[in-house]
Tab-separated table of C-alpha atoms in Angstrom:
chain	number	residue	atom	x	y	z
A	599	MET	CA	-72.184	-34.894	23.051
A	600	LEU	CA	-74.031	-38.067	22.082
A	601	SER	CA	-73.815	-41.287	24.096
A	602	TYR	CA	-75.536	-44.591	23.363
A	603	TYR	CA	-76.743	-47.088	25.967
A	604	LYS	CA	-78.631	-50.358	25.882
A	605	THR	CA	-79.943	-52.827	28.422
A	606	ILE	CA	-77.817	-55.966	28.151
A	607	ASN	CA	-78.422	-58.865	30.555
A	608	GLY	CA	-80.505	-56.603	32.792
A	609	HIS	CA	-77.882	-53.842	33.047
A	610	ILE	CA	-77.424	-50.502	31.271
A	611	SER	CA	-74.267	-50.680	29.178
A	612	PRO	CA	-72.685	-48.187	26.772
A	613	ILE	CA	-72.606	-49.210	23.122
A	614	PRO	CA	-70.489	-47.735	20.314
A	615	SER	CA	-73.296	-46.714	17.961
A	616	CYS	CA	-77.043	-46.321	17.686
A	617	GLU	CA	-79.221	-49.376	17.241
A	618	ALA	CA	-82.880	-50.268	17.668
A	619	GLY	CA	-84.030	-50.293	21.289
A	620	CYS	CA	-81.154	-48.190	22.591
A	621	TRP	CA	-81.162	-44.977	24.617
A	622	ILE	CA	-79.451	-41.932	23.107
A	623	ASN	CA	-78.260	-39.372	25.649
A	624	CYS	CA	-77.598	-35.867	24.271
A	625	VAL	CA	-75.810	-33.445	26.590
A	626	ALA	CA	-75.384	-29.928	25.181
A	627	PRO	CA	-75.463	-31.245	21.582
A	628	ASP	CA	-74.035	-29.032	18.855
A	629	ASP	CA	-75.846	-28.158	15.618
A	630	GLU	CA	-74.238	-31.022	13.697
A	631	GLU	CA	-75.392	-33.618	16.239
A	632	ILE	CA	-78.902	-32.152	16.357
A	633	ASN	CA	-79.190	-32.121	12.568
A	634	SER	CA	-78.036	-35.741	12.344
A	635	LEU	CA	-80.678	-36.844	14.875
A	636	ILE	CA	-83.367	-34.869	13.053
A	637	ALA	CA	-82.401	-36.527	9.782
A	638	ASP	CA	-82.054	-40.051	11.195
A	639	PHE	CA	-85.282	-40.108	13.220
A	640	GLN	CA	-87.431	-37.501	11.384
A	641	ILE	CA	-87.803	-35.474	14.577
A	642	GLU	CA	-89.438	-32.053	14.634
A	643	PRO	CA	-86.631	-29.423	15.025
A	644	ASP	CA	-88.738	-27.525	17.571
A	645	PHE	CA	-88.414	-30.514	19.896
A	646	PHE	CA	-84.712	-29.820	20.376
A	647	ARG	CA	-85.232	-26.077	20.725
A	648	ALA	CA	-87.834	-26.679	23.444
A	649	ALA	CA	-85.689	-29.253	25.258
A	650	MET	CA	-82.702	-26.867	25.367
A	651	ASP	CA	-84.689	-23.815	26.472
A	652	GLU	CA	-83.863	-23.162	30.145
A	653	GLU	CA	-87.223	-21.427	30.653
A	654	GLU	CA	-89.316	-24.270	29.194
A	655	SER	CA	-91.864	-25.763	31.584
A	656	SER	CA	-92.986	-29.383	31.712
A	657	HIS	CA	-95.367	-30.424	28.930
A	658	ILE	CA	-95.962	-33.011	26.188
A	659	ASP	CA	-95.874	-32.468	22.412
A	660	LYS	CA	-96.590	-35.038	19.714
A	661	GLU	CA	-95.728	-34.802	16.021
A	662	ASP	CA	-96.254	-37.775	13.700
A	663	GLU	CA	-94.384	-40.742	15.212
A	664	SER	CA	-92.327	-38.712	17.708
A	665	THR	CA	-93.341	-37.537	21.174
A	666	LEU	CA	-91.555	-34.922	23.276
A	667	ILE	CA	-91.898	-34.974	27.063
A	668	ILE	CA	-90.328	-32.043	28.919
A	669	ILE	CA	-89.666	-32.702	32.604
A	670	ASP	CA	-88.363	-30.109	35.074
A	671	ILE	CA	-85.678	-31.621	37.286
A	672	PRO	CA	-84.122	-30.115	40.446
A	673	VAL	CA	-80.466	-29.072	40.418
A	674	ILE	CA	-78.067	-27.588	42.968
A	675	GLU	CA	-76.125	-24.409	42.234
A	676	LYS	CA	-73.240	-23.267	44.437
A	677	ALA	CA	-72.340	-19.577	44.781
A	678	GLY	CA	-69.423	-19.314	47.191
A	679	LYS	CA	-70.522	-20.749	50.527
A	680	ASN	CA	-74.220	-20.510	49.687
A	681	ILE	CA	-76.122	-23.375	48.076
A	682	THR	CA	-79.199	-22.586	46.016
A	683	TYR	CA	-81.664	-24.910	44.346
A	684	THR	CA	-83.286	-24.366	40.985
A	685	THR	CA	-84.820	-26.402	38.173
A	686	THR	CA	-83.815	-27.161	34.614
A	687	PRO	CA	-85.736	-28.925	31.828
A	688	VAL	CA	-84.811	-32.311	30.394
A	689	GLY	CA	-86.404	-33.420	27.140
A	690	ILE	CA	-87.300	-37.053	26.470
A	691	ILE	CA	-88.044	-37.762	22.816
A	692	LEU	CA	-89.773	-41.045	22.048
A	693	THR	CA	-89.274	-42.266	18.497
A	694	GLU	CA	-90.554	-45.471	16.946
A	695	LYS	CA	-87.723	-47.629	18.319
A	696	ASN	CA	-85.561	-45.386	20.516
A	697	VAL	CA	-85.530	-43.070	23.509
A	698	ILE	CA	-83.578	-39.801	23.254
A	699	THR	CA	-82.837	-37.581	26.264
A	700	VAL	CA	-81.773	-33.977	25.657
A	701	SER	CA	-80.280	-31.677	28.303
A	702	THR	CA	-78.149	-28.539	28.301
A	703	LYS	CA	-75.696	-29.851	30.908
A	704	GLU	CA	-74.761	-32.916	32.910
A	705	ASN	CA	-77.183	-33.749	35.680
A	706	PRO	CA	-77.085	-36.414	38.402
A	707	ILE	CA	-80.364	-38.092	37.444
A	708	ILE	CA	-79.232	-38.845	33.888
A	709	ASN	CA	-75.899	-40.014	35.297
A	710	GLU	CA	-77.679	-42.456	37.623
A	711	PHE	CA	-79.326	-44.044	34.587
A	712	SER	CA	-76.125	-44.191	32.527
A	713	GLU	CA	-74.166	-45.617	35.477
A	714	ASP	CA	-76.767	-48.382	36.001
A	715	VAL	CA	-77.746	-47.100	39.460
A	716	VAL	CA	-81.472	-47.239	38.662
A	717	LYS	CA	-82.718	-50.805	38.617
A	718	GLY	CA	-85.311	-52.250	36.271
A	719	VAL	CA	-84.526	-49.982	33.316
A	720	GLN	CA	-85.172	-51.511	29.909
A	721	THR	CA	-84.106	-49.174	27.113
A	722	ASN	CA	-86.421	-50.929	24.658
A	723	MET	CA	-89.429	-50.266	26.946
A	724	LYS	CA	-89.903	-46.561	26.284
A	725	THR	CA	-92.898	-45.902	28.534
A	726	ARG	CA	-91.281	-47.633	31.505
A	727	PHE	CA	-88.079	-45.653	30.893
A	728	VAL	CA	-90.043	-42.378	31.076
A	729	LEU	CA	-91.906	-43.414	34.228
A	730	LEU	CA	-88.747	-44.584	36.000
A	731	PHE	CA	-87.090	-41.301	35.065
A	732	MET	CA	-90.008	-39.284	36.444
A	733	LEU	CA	-90.047	-41.390	39.620
A	734	ARG	CA	-86.354	-40.668	40.095
A	735	VAL	CA	-86.997	-36.951	39.530
A	736	ALA	CA	-89.781	-36.913	42.146
A	737	SER	CA	-87.534	-38.716	44.639
A	738	ARG	CA	-84.779	-36.156	44.014
A	739	TYR	CA	-87.240	-33.317	44.694
A	740	LEU	CA	-88.132	-34.921	48.038
A	741	GLN	CA	-84.445	-35.361	48.873
A	742	TYR	CA	-83.646	-31.717	48.116
A	743	LEU	CA	-86.709	-30.495	50.031
A	744	LYS	CA	-85.420	-32.293	53.137
A	745	GLN	CA	-82.041	-30.612	52.627
A	746	ILE	CA	-83.733	-27.225	52.241
A	747	ASP	CA	-85.619	-27.798	55.501
A	748	LYS	CA	-82.361	-28.496	57.371
A	749	ILE	CA	-80.628	-25.476	55.816
A	750	SER	CA	-83.523	-23.129	56.617
A	751	ASN	CA	-83.616	-24.346	60.244
A	752	PHE	CA	-79.873	-23.720	60.582
A	753	VAL	CA	-80.141	-20.239	59.034
A	754	GLU	CA	-83.063	-19.376	61.330
A	755	ARG	CA	-80.993	-20.319	64.394
A	756	GLU	CA	-78.122	-18.154	63.155
A	757	LEU	CA	-80.521	-15.311	62.419
A	758	ARG	CA	-81.843	-15.367	65.995
A	759	LYS	CA	-78.289	-14.718	67.212
A	760	SER	CA	-76.998	-12.136	64.747
A	761	MET	CA	-79.764	-10.608	62.573
A	762	LYS	CA	-77.203	-10.162	59.775
A	763	ASN	CA	-78.143	-9.370	56.192
A	764	SER	CA	-76.335	-12.487	54.942
A	765	GLU	CA	-78.744	-14.791	56.786
A	766	LEU	CA	-81.755	-12.858	55.512
A	767	ILE	CA	-80.449	-13.070	51.945
A	768	GLN	CA	-79.900	-16.813	52.360
A	769	LEU	CA	-83.492	-17.255	53.565
A	770	LEU	CA	-84.650	-15.258	50.553
A	771	ASP	CA	-82.672	-17.600	48.259
A	772	ILE	CA	-84.293	-20.610	49.933
A	773	GLU	CA	-87.740	-19.077	49.465
A	774	LYS	CA	-86.943	-18.502	45.789
A	775	SER	CA	-85.841	-22.144	45.438
A	776	LEU	CA	-89.109	-23.344	46.961
A	777	VAL	CA	-91.089	-21.185	44.537
A	778	TYR	CA	-89.182	-22.755	41.609
A	779	PHE	CA	-89.772	-26.241	43.016
A	780	SER	CA	-93.480	-25.661	43.586
A	781	SER	CA	-94.022	-24.290	40.080
A	782	SER	CA	-92.044	-27.086	38.391
A	783	LEU	CA	-93.689	-29.842	40.427
A	784	LYS	CA	-97.169	-28.634	39.497
A	785	ALA	CA	-96.182	-28.652	35.815
A	786	ASN	CA	-94.737	-32.164	36.204
A	787	GLU	CA	-97.972	-33.284	37.868
A	788	ILE	CA	-100.005	-32.130	34.866
A	789	THR	CA	-97.628	-33.995	32.551
A	790	ILE	CA	-97.986	-37.220	34.569
A	791	GLU	CA	-101.772	-36.930	34.545
A	792	LYS	CA	-101.683	-36.631	30.742
A	793	ILE	CA	-99.517	-39.756	30.565
A	794	MET	CA	-101.980	-41.602	32.825
A	795	ARG	CA	-104.752	-41.089	30.270
A	796	GLY	CA	-102.742	-43.188	27.795
A	797	ARG	CA	-103.553	-40.987	24.808
A	798	VAL	CA	-100.139	-39.443	24.198
A	799	VAL	CA	-97.883	-42.225	25.494
A	800	LYS	CA	-98.957	-45.847	25.262
A	801	LEU	CA	-99.484	-47.366	28.709
A	802	TYR	CA	-99.217	-51.083	29.406
A	803	ASP	CA	-100.850	-53.029	32.230
A	804	ASP	CA	-97.498	-53.448	33.979
A	805	ASP	CA	-97.041	-49.662	34.005
A	806	GLN	CA	-100.223	-48.795	35.932
A	807	ASP	CA	-98.736	-49.296	39.387
A	808	LEU	CA	-95.585	-47.423	38.404
A	809	VAL	CA	-97.405	-44.372	37.051
A	810	GLU	CA	-99.522	-44.252	40.221
A	811	ASP	CA	-96.333	-44.364	42.315
A	812	VAL	CA	-94.928	-41.466	40.304
A	813	LEU	CA	-98.071	-39.388	40.818
A	814	ILE	CA	-98.089	-40.105	44.568
A	815	GLU	CA	-94.425	-39.063	44.875
A	816	VAL	CA	-95.024	-35.852	42.944
A	817	LYS	CA	-98.104	-34.949	45.003
A	818	GLN	CA	-96.127	-35.591	48.178
A	819	ALA	CA	-93.325	-33.338	46.922
A	820	ILE	CA	-95.843	-30.603	46.024
A	821	GLU	CA	-97.402	-30.773	49.487
A	822	MET	CA	-94.006	-30.702	51.199
A	823	SER	CA	-92.872	-27.782	49.033
A	824	ASN	CA	-96.005	-25.785	49.845
A	825	ILE	CA	-95.649	-26.488	53.579
A	826	HIS	CA	-92.006	-25.370	53.626
A	827	LEU	CA	-92.856	-22.306	51.537
A	828	ASN	CA	-95.665	-21.254	53.892
A	829	ILE	CA	-93.499	-21.800	56.970
A	830	LEU	CA	-90.595	-19.877	55.457
A	831	SER	CA	-92.836	-17.003	54.352
A	832	GLY	CA	-94.226	-16.762	57.887
A	833	THR	CA	-90.710	-16.880	59.320
A	834	MET	CA	-89.521	-14.125	56.987
A	835	ASP	CA	-92.490	-11.950	57.990
A	836	ALA	CA	-91.811	-12.613	61.677
A	837	PHE	CA	-88.138	-11.688	61.382
A	838	ALA	CA	-89.044	-8.568	59.399
A	839	SER	CA	-91.384	-7.539	62.230
A	840	VAL	CA	-88.682	-8.250	64.830
A	841	ILE	CA	-86.133	-6.168	62.930
A	842	SER	CA	-88.621	-3.320	62.537
A	843	ASN	CA	-89.485	-3.515	66.236
A	844	ASN	CA	-85.798	-3.476	67.209
A	845	LEU	CA	-85.289	-0.387	65.059
A	846	ASN	CA	-88.219	1.341	66.765
A	847	ILE	CA	-86.756	0.518	70.188
A	848	VAL	CA	-83.367	1.938	69.194
A	849	MET	CA	-84.988	5.102	67.856
A	850	LYS	CA	-86.973	5.535	71.095
A	851	VAL	CA	-83.850	5.150	73.220
A	852	LEU	CA	-81.894	7.599	71.056
A	853	ALA	CA	-84.734	10.140	71.227
A	854	SER	CA	-84.895	9.781	75.027
A	855	LEU	CA	-81.133	10.168	75.393
A	856	THR	CA	-81.227	13.252	73.176
A	857	LEU	CA	-83.920	14.763	75.400
A	858	LEU	CA	-81.955	14.040	78.587
A	859	ILE	CA	-78.732	15.442	77.170
A	860	SER	CA	-80.494	18.619	76.055
A	861	ILE	CA	-81.588	19.479	79.662
A	862	PRO	CA	-78.123	20.499	80.977
A	863	THR	CA	-77.493	22.291	77.677
A	864	VAL	CA	-80.591	24.469	78.157
A	865	ILE	CA	-79.863	25.196	81.829
A	866	SER	CA	-76.194	25.987	81.209
A	867	GLY	CA	-77.240	28.213	78.307
A	868	VAL	CA	-79.564	30.221	80.558
A	869	TYR	CA	-76.885	30.667	83.210
A	870	GLY	CA	-74.309	31.502	80.586
A	871	MET	CA	-76.164	34.510	79.129
A	872	ASN	CA	-74.666	36.947	81.718
A	873	VAL	CA	-78.127	38.232	82.644
A	874	SER	CA	-78.194	40.110	85.915
A	875	GLY	CA	-80.623	39.092	88.637
A	876	ILE	CA	-80.487	35.329	88.081
A	877	PRO	CA	-80.533	33.688	91.531
A	878	LEU	CA	-77.996	31.169	92.731
A	879	THR	CA	-75.333	31.697	90.109
A	880	ASN	CA	-72.829	29.525	91.905
A	881	PHE	CA	-71.443	26.607	89.903
A	882	TRP	CA	-73.047	23.904	92.027
A	883	PHE	CA	-76.624	25.125	91.545
A	884	PRO	CA	-76.992	24.801	87.722
A	885	VAL	CA	-75.210	21.454	87.909
A	886	SER	CA	-77.521	20.225	90.669
A	887	LEU	CA	-80.574	21.634	88.869
A	888	SER	CA	-79.529	19.818	85.684
A	889	LEU	CA	-79.138	16.520	87.528
A	890	VAL	CA	-82.502	16.892	89.260
A	891	CYS	CA	-84.285	17.776	86.005
A	892	MET	CA	-82.572	14.894	84.210
A	893	GLY	CA	-83.619	12.530	87.004
A	894	ILE	CA	-87.244	13.679	86.819
A	895	ALA	CA	-87.209	13.437	83.016
A	896	TYR	CA	-85.687	9.943	83.223
A	897	LEU	CA	-88.419	8.761	85.608
A	898	ILE	CA	-91.134	10.179	83.344
A	899	LEU	CA	-89.593	8.568	80.246
A	900	ARG	CA	-89.126	5.307	82.109
A	901	LYS	CA	-92.792	5.334	83.078
A	902	LYS	CA	-93.670	5.905	79.399
A	903	ASN	CA	-91.534	2.821	78.460
A	904	MET	CA	-89.089	4.965	76.526
A	905	PHE	CA	-86.164	3.036	78.047
């Protein structure tokens, strides 16, 4: 689907057709729409293939008068009651007079631009559009990282009470999300540093402060992601040790109980063999002997911390 937007009187407004200085938003475009854009703007076909590849990492490509900037953005995926976080690429193609965004599905960051939530966007100022988009992406990473921190703290509290597999699996999903975030943020950082050099995308004096703000936000998100990942990895290791220790305790108790239960079995077996000459064959003696032996065995095992 193709949508056209332009800054009119300081606000992003939809327009019926493409014109110079407008922003073209492509969400899951079909082959016909892609071919029309390639023909109209002389864009390299590989640009669209890269932008719609879910596994594509952030980078910059330049061919003739067109530049492709791939940015990894964070997205939320819901699976039942569980919420997981992952990343998906968004392609920004800069042509001579237009900005084209390409994505495989709707995402909230693009929607914020189209709904005029982001202030200061000028569709005819391509570099500023890219930087504002990347700043919004970095802010969204920070927002989701704070959510992940709250979710992981809640799951840890639940795990202390129950030690259920569901909580462990949820922590594993959070750890996976943090790995995705960390990898994507580092790729985005490299892309921003390339933009800062001004060789691939033309930078203006007014953009210097903005590009520095973007880099600071991304570095902050990377640091926060690494901190959460290290804490979560340590927590997972600690809980794994606790679970293993609990299993060892249970096994020790079961082994001790088995030993205690086997004492009356052995004594009753001896007195049940009908062997002549065994002293004190009255019922009370083997029972008393079993209790005494079990008591002694219990004290020994207790001293050995088997209970």
